[in-house]
Short mmCIF file of C-alpha atoms in Angstrom, two decimals:
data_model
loop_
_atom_site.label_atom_id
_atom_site.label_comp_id
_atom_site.label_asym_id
_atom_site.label_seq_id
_atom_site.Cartn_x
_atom_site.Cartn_y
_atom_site.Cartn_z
CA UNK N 827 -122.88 119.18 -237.98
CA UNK N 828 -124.56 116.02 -237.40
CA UNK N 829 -122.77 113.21 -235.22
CA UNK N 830 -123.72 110.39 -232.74
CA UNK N 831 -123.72 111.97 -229.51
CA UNK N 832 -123.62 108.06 -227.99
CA UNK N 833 -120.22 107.27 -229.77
CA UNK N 834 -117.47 105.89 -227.71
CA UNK N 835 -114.40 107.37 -229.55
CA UNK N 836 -113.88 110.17 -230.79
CA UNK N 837 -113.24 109.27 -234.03
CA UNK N 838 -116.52 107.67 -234.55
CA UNK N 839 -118.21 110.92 -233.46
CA UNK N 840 -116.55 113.38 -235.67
CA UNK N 841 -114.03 114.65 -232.98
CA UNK N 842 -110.09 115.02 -233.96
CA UNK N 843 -107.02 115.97 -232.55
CA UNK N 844 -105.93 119.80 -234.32
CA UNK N 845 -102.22 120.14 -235.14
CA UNK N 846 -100.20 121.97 -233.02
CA UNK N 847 -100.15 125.23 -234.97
CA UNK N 848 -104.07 125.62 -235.08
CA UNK N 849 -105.32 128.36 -232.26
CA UNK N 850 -105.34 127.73 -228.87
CA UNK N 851 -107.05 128.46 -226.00
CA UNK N 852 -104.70 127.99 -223.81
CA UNK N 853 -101.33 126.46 -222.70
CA UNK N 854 -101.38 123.13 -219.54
CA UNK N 855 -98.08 122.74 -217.65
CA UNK N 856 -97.77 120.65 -214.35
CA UNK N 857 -94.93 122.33 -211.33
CA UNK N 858 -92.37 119.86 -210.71
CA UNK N 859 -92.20 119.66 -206.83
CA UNK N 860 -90.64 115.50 -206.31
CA UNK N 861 -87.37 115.45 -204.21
CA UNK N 862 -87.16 111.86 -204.88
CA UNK N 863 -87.15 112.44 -208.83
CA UNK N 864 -83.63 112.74 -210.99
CA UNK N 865 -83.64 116.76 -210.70
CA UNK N 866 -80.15 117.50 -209.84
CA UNK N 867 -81.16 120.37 -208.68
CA UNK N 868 -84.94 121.15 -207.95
CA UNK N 869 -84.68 124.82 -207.50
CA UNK N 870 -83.27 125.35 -210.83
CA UNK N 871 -85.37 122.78 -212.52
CA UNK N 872 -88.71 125.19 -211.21
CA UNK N 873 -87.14 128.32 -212.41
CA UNK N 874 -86.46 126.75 -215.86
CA UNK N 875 -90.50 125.65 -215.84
CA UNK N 876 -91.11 129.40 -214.57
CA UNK N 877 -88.95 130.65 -217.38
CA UNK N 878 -91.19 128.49 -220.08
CA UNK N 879 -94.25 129.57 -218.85
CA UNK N 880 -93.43 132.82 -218.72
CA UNK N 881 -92.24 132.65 -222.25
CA UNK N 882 -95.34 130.80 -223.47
CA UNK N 883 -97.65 133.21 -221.52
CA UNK N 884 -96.09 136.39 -224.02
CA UNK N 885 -98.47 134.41 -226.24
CA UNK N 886 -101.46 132.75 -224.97
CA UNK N 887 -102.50 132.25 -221.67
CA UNK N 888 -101.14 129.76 -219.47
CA UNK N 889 -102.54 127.15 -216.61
CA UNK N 890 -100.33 125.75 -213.68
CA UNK N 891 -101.35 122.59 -212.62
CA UNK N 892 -100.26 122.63 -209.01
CA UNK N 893 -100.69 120.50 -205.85
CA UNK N 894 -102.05 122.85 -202.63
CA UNK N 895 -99.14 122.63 -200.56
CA UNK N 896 -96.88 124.21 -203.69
CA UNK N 897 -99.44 126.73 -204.69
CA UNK N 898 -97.92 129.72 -202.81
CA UNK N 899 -94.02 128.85 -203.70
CA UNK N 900 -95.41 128.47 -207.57
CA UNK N 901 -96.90 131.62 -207.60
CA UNK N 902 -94.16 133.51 -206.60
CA UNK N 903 -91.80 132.28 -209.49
CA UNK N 904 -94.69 132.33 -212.21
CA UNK N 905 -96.21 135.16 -211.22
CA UNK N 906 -99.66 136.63 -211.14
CA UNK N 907 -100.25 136.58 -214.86
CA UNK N 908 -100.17 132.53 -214.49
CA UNK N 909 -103.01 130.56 -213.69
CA UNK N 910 -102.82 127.67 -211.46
CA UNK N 911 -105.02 124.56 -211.33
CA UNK N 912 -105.06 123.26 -207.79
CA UNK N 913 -104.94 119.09 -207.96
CA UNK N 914 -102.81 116.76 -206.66
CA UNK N 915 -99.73 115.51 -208.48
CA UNK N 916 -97.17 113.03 -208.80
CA UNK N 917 -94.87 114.03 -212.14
CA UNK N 918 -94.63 117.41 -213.73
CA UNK N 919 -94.84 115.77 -217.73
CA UNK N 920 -98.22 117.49 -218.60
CA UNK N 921 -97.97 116.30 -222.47
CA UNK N 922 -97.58 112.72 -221.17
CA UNK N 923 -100.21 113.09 -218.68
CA UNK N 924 -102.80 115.59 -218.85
CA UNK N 925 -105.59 115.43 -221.41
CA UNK N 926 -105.10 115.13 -225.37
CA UNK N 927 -107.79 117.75 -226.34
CA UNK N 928 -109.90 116.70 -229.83
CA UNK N 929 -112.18 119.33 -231.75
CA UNK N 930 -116.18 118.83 -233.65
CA UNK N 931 -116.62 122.17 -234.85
CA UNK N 932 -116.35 124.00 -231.96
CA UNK N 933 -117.30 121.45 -229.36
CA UNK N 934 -113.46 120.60 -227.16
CA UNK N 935 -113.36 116.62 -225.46
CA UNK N 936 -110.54 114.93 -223.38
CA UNK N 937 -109.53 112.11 -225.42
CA UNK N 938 -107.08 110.13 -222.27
CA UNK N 939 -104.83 107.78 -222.49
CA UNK N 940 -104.18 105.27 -219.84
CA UNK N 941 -101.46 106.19 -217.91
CA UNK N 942 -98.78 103.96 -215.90
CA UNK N 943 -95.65 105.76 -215.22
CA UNK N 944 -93.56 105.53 -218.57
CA UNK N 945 -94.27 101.80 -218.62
CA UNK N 946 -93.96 101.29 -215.27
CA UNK N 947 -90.70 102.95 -214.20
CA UNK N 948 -92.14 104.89 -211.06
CA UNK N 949 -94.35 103.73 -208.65
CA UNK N 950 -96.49 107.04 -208.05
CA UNK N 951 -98.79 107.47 -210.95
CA UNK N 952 -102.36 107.37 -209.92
CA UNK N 953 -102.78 111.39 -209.50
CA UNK N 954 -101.53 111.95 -213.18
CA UNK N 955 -103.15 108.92 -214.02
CA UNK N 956 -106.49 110.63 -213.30
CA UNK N 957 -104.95 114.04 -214.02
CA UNK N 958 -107.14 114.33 -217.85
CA UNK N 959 -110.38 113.29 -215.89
CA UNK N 960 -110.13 116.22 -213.33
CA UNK N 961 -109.00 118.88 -216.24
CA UNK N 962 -111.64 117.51 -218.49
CA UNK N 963 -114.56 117.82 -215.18
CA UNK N 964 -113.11 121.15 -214.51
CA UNK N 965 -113.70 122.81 -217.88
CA UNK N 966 -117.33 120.89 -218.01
CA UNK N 967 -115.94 119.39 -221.64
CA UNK N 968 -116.95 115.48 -222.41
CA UNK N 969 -113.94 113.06 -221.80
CA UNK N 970 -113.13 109.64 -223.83
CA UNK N 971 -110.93 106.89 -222.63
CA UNK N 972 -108.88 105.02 -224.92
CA UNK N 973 -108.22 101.58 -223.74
CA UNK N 974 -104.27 101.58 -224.08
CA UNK N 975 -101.13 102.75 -222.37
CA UNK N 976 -100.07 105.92 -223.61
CA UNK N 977 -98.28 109.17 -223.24
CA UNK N 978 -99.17 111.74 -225.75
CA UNK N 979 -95.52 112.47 -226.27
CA UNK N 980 -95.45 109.28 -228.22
CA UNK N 981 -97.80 111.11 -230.92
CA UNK N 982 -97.86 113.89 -233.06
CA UNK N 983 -100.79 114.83 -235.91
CA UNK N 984 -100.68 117.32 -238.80
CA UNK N 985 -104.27 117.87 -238.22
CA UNK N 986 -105.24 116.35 -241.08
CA UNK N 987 -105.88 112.75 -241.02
CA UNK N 988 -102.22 111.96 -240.00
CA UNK N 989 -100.56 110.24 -236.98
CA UNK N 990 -96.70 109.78 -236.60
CA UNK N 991 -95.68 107.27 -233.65
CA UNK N 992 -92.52 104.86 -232.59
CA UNK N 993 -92.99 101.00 -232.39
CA UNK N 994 -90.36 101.33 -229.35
CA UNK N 995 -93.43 102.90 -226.71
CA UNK N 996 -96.86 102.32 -227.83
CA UNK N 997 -95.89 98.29 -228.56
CA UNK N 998 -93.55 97.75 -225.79
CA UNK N 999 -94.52 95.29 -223.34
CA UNK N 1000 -94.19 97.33 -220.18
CA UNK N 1001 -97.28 99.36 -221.90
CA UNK N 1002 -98.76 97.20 -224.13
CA UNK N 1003 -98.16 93.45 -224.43
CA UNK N 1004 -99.12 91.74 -227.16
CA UNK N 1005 -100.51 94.40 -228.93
CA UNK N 1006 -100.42 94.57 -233.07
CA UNK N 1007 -99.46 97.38 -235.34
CA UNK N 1008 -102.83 97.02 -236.68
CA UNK N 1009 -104.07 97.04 -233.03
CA UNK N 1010 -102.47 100.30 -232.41
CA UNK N 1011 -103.74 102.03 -235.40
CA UNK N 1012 -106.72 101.18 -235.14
CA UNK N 1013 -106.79 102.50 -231.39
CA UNK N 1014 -104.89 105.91 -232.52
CA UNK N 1015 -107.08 106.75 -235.47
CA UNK N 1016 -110.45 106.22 -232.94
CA UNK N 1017 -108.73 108.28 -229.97
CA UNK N 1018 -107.11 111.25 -232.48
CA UNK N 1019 -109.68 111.24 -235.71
CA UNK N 1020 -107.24 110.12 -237.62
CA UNK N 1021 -107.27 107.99 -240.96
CA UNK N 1022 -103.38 106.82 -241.19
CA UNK N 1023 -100.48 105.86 -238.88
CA UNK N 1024 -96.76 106.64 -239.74
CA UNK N 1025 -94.42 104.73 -237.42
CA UNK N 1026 -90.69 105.07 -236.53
CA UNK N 1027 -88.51 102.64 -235.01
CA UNK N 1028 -87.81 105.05 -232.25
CA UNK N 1029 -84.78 105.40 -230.42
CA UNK N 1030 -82.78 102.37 -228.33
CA UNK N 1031 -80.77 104.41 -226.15
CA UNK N 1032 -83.75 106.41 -224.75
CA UNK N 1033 -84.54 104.04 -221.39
CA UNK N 1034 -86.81 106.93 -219.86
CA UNK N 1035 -89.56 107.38 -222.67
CA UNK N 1036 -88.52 104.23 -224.41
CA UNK N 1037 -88.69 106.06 -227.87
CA UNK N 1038 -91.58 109.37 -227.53
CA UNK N 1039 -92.16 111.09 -230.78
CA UNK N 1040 -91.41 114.58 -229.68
CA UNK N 1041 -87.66 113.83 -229.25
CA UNK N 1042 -87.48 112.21 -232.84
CA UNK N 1043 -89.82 113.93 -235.40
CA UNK N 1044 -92.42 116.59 -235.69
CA UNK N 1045 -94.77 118.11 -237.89
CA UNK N 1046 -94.23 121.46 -238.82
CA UNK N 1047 -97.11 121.69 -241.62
CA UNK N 1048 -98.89 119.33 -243.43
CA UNK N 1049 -96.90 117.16 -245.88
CA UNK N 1050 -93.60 118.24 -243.78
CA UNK N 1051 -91.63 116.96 -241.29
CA UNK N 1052 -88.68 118.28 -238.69
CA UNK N 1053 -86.55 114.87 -238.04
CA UNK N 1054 -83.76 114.92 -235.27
CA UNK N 1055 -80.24 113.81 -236.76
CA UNK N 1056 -76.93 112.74 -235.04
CA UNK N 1057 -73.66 114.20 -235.31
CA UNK N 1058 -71.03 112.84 -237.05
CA UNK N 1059 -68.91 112.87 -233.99
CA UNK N 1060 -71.51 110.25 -232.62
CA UNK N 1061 -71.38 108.02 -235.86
CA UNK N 1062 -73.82 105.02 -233.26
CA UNK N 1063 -76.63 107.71 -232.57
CA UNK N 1064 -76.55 108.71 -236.04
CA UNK N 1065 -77.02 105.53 -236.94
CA UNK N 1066 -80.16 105.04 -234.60
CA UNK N 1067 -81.53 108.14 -235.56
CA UNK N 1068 -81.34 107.53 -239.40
CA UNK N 1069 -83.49 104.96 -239.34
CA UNK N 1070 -86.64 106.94 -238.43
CA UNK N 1071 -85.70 109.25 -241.19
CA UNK N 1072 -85.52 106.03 -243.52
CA UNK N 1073 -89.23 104.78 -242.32
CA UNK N 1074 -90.45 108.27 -243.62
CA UNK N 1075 -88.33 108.98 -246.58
CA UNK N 1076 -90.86 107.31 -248.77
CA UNK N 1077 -94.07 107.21 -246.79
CA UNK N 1078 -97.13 108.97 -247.93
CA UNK N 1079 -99.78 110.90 -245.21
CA UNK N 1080 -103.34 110.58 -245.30
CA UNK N 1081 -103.63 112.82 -247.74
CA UNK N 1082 -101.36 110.92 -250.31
CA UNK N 1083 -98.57 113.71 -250.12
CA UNK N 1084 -95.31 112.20 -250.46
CA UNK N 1085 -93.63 113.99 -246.93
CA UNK N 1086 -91.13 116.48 -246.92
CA UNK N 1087 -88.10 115.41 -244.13
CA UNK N 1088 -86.04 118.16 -243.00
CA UNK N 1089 -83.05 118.09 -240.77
CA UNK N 1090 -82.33 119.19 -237.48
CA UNK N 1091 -79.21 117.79 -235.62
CA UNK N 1092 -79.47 117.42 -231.67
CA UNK N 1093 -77.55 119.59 -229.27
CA UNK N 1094 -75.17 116.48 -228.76
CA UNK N 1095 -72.76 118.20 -226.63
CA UNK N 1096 -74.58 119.66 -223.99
CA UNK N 1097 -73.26 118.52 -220.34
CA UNK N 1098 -75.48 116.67 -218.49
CA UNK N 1099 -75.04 115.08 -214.84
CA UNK N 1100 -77.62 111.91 -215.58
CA UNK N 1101 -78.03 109.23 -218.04
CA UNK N 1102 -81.43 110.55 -218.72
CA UNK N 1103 -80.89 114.13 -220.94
CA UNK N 1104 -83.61 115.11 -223.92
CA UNK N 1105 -80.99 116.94 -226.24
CA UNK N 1106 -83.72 117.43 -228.87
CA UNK N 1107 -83.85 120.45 -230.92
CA UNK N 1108 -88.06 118.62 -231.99
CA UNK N 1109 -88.96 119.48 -228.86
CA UNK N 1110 -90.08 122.90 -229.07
CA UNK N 1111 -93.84 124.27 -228.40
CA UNK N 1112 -95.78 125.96 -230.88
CA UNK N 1113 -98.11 128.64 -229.55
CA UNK N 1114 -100.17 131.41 -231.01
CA UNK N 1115 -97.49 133.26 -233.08
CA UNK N 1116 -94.82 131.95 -231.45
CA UNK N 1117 -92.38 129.26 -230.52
CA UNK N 1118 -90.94 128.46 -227.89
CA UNK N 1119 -87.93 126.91 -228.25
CA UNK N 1120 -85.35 124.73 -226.39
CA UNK N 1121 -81.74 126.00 -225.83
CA UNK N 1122 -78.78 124.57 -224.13
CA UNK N 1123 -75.91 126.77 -224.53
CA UNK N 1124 -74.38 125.17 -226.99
CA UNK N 1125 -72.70 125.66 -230.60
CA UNK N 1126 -75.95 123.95 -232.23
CA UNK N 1127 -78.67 126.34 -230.57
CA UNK N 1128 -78.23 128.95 -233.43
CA UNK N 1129 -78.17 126.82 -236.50
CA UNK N 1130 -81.40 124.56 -234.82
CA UNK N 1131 -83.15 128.85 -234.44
CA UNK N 1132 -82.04 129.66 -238.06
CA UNK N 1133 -83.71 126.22 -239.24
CA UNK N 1134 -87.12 126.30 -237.26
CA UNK N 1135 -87.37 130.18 -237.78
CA UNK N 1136 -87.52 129.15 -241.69
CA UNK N 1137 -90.14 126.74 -240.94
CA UNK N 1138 -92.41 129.70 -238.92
CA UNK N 1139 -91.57 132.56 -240.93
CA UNK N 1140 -94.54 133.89 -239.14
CA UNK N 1141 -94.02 133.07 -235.79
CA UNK N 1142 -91.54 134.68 -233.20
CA UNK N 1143 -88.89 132.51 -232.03
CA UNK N 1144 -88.17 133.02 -228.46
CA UNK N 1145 -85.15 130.52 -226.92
CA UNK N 1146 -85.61 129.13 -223.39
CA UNK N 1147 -83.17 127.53 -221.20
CA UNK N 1148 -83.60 123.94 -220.98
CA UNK N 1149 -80.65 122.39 -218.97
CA UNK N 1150 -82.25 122.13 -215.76
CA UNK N 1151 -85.32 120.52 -217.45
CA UNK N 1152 -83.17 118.15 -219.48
CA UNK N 1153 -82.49 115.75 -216.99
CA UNK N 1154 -85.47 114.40 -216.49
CA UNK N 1155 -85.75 113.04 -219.87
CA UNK N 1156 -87.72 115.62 -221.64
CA UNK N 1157 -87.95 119.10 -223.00
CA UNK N 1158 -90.37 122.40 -223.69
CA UNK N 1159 -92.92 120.16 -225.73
CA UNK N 1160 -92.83 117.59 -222.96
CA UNK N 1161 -93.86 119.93 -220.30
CA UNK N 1162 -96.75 121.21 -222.23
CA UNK N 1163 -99.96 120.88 -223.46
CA UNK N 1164 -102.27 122.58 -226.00
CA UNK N 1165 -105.58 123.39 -225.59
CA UNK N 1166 -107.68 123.75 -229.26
CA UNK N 1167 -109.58 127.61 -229.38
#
């Protein structure tokens, strides 16, 4: 395949970003270690990451990002079928901060986002900030830069052309002020090889991603989408969440397929003991005939299965406790990271 090698996105030298249920390599996580973070309780937040890798591992190998000091502890709740990445860290959000991997043929690149903190919300970012660069050195692969603030759980792809994002992250000023919708696409389609942008509204009450994709919609195959709905016991959230599933009832992907939207409604009444709680049923991680999948004890967790294991008929479902990851404002897909075969 020919390309030019000099390009400076990937778009414009025949790299893209696969969809999540294309074969991987390999699984990126990042140990959460911060005492000063929201983790009501730390101990049980690291056994809950242990659990997930653990589950992903059944699957496809797994790598630990880990700082030195927390390299021994990690080990002994992942265990030796893990492997662990030794760089420093301040976060433990490795979809938000480690490399978005794009494919030419079998060539792999780093495409990275910028990286400040959510939009600014903590003030230790600089070792995830450069988090992408180091994985990218390490596994000798070439690296592009986008020039915008971005996390990738504010995008998803279907592999094929098409990118699904909010208006509430990639546009909001604490990332990106004064940037267009055209701006943005045009940024997207050269980072991800894409050829169209979907957006959302996003969703107004979420202060800690300000709106990421993975919480609100998902694709699950080309031309077909898993939105998050409200309960009816929650008739404002329902409201809120509606309107993403409005902006895609009629759109069109890159292909010209008119999408397919199907329902999943959030775990709404799981306890939480913070303000910040990802209750979404979207976030899930696909791996090589699998899925892991987010549950929190609650009366929704077997309808959300019953729905998703429809979607992978050929894929084993395998729940994983999320309640002690929760609380820091994300879930399974926020934790993780795919790495293209």
């Amino acid at each position: 395949m020919s390309r030019n090698t000099h390009a400076s996105t990937p778009k414009a030298a025949s790299f893209r970003m696969p969809a999540e249920w294309e074969p991987h390599e390999r699984c990126w996580m990042q140990w959460p270690y911060r005492t000063d973070f929201v983790w009501p309780d730390l101990a049980r937040t690291q056994a809950a990451y242990a659990g997930v890798a653990k589950a992903i591992r059944r699957f496809e190998p797994v790598t630990m990002v880990v700082s030195e000091q927390a390299l021994q502890h990690t080990k002994s709740l992942c265990g030796s079928e893990i492997d662990y990445f030794v760089a420093p860290l301040d976060d433990s959000w490795a979809r938000d901060s480690g490399p978005t991997f794009v494919k030419c043929g079998d060539e792999l690149a780093a495409s990275v986002f910028q990286f400040n903190a959510w939009g600014g919300k903590y003030r230790r970012c600089r070792n995830d900030a450069a988090l992408g660069h180091r994985i990218a050195e390490a596994l000798g692969i070439r690296t592009f830069s986008a020039n915008v603030f971005l996390e990738g759980g504010a995008i998803a792809v279907d592999g094929e052309g098409t990118i699904m994002t909010s208006e509430q992250c990639i546009l909001n000023a604490n990332r990106n002020p004064g940037l267009t919708k055209l701006e943005a696409e045009q940024i997207l389609c050269d980072a991800l090889g894409g050829e169209k942008v979907l957006w959302v509204p996003g969703d107004p009450e979420d202060c800690e991603t300000d709106g990421h994709i993975d919480a609100l919609v998902c694709f699950v195959k080309p031309g077909v989408v898993l939105c998050a709905v409200g309960s009816d016991a929650l008739p404002e959230r329902r409201k809120y969440l509606e309107e993403n599933w409005k902006a895609l009832a009629s759109a069109t992907d890159a292909k010209g397929r008119r999408l397919e939207l199907v329902a999943i409604e959030e775990a709404f009444d799981a306890e939480s003991t913070t303000e910040i709680y990802c209750r979404s049923y979207v976030n899930f991680y696909i791996a090589n005939g699998g899925i892991v999948f987010p549950s929190f004890g609650t009366a929704q967790d077997e309808p959300a299965q019953d729905i998703v294991r429809k979607l992978f008929p050929d894929r084993v479902l395998v729940p994983v406790a999320v309640a002690d990851i929760a609380p820091g404002g994300g879930g399974v897909h926020c934790i993780t990271q795919q790495q293209p075969a």
